[in-house]
Amino acid sequence: TWYVATIHGALTLPSPHRFSMRTFLALLAAAFAHLLAPAASAQERALLSGVDFSFGVGRGLGGPRANDRNLPSFGITAAVPVLKRDRGMIVAALHGSRNGWWEGYGCTLLTPPDRCYGYPNDESLSLLGGWGTHRGGGNVLRVMLGPAVARTSEDRRGAAMVARFDMSAILTSRTSILLWTQYNTIPSRNGSFLSVLSAGIGIRAHGDASPLKR
């Protein structure tokens, strides 16, 4: 057929024409895939993206003995939806967090019990990916997971993991309030498994979601 001959001819042309035809075919395929995917409204994209400023409390889990495992938790998350699906959107985010004031003393297996009084503080930077869905009425749910690089108050650096879940409700056309919970691992000096479970509240600054206003 004519289109088979056309494609075959394009693949046998000199390299400048071949590159142009391949680029055209790639763009055509991308446009076709975009037409097949459900369109995301500007309102939905605005509510699923934005910058979060969050704070709360955390609890150190695992590791050696610690007289105090409670930690303040802070985080900043910049997220953007990248792909629309039937019931929501795939979301990517850059997330930074800190657990503790950075004045805690890290306990190790070699620390005498009478000196072990604080769970290691940590800070991390992670690249998250996950799922977000607009529940209507300005309510949004997101769940994200990804790798991180972290540093602790024991001056330990290494790879870590962050899992984060948040729920938000719109306040104004450009802000939402959110509830969040997070679980993150942190590097350990002696190989013991250290992690922090935290939760709190926050505020999200996002794009214009004024269609939700009544």
PDB file of N, CA and C in Angstrom, residues 70 91 103 199:
ATOM      1  N   ASN A  70      11.258  11.199  69.819  1.00  0.00           N
ATOM      2  CA  ASN A  70      10.373  12.178  69.182  1.00  0.00           C
ATOM      3  C   ASN A  70      11.184  13.273  68.498  1.00  0.00           C
ATOM      4  N   VAL A  91       2.381  11.598  39.062  1.00  0.00           N
ATOM      5  CA  VAL A  91       2.970  12.819  39.598  1.00  0.00           C
ATOM      6  C   VAL A  91       4.449  12.592  39.889  1.00  0.00           C
ATOM      7  N   GLU A 103      20.464  18.917  66.790  1.00  0.00           N
ATOM      8  CA  GLU A 103      21.248  19.004  68.011  1.00  0.00           C
ATOM      9  C   GLU A 103      21.194  17.695  68.791  1.00  0.00           C
ATOM     10  N   ALA A 199       4.158  12.799  60.693  1.00  0.00           N
ATOM     11  CA  ALA A 199       2.858  13.262  60.202  1.00  0.00           C
ATOM     12  C   ALA A 199       2.671  14.706  60.624  1.00  0.00           C
TER      13      ALA A 199
END
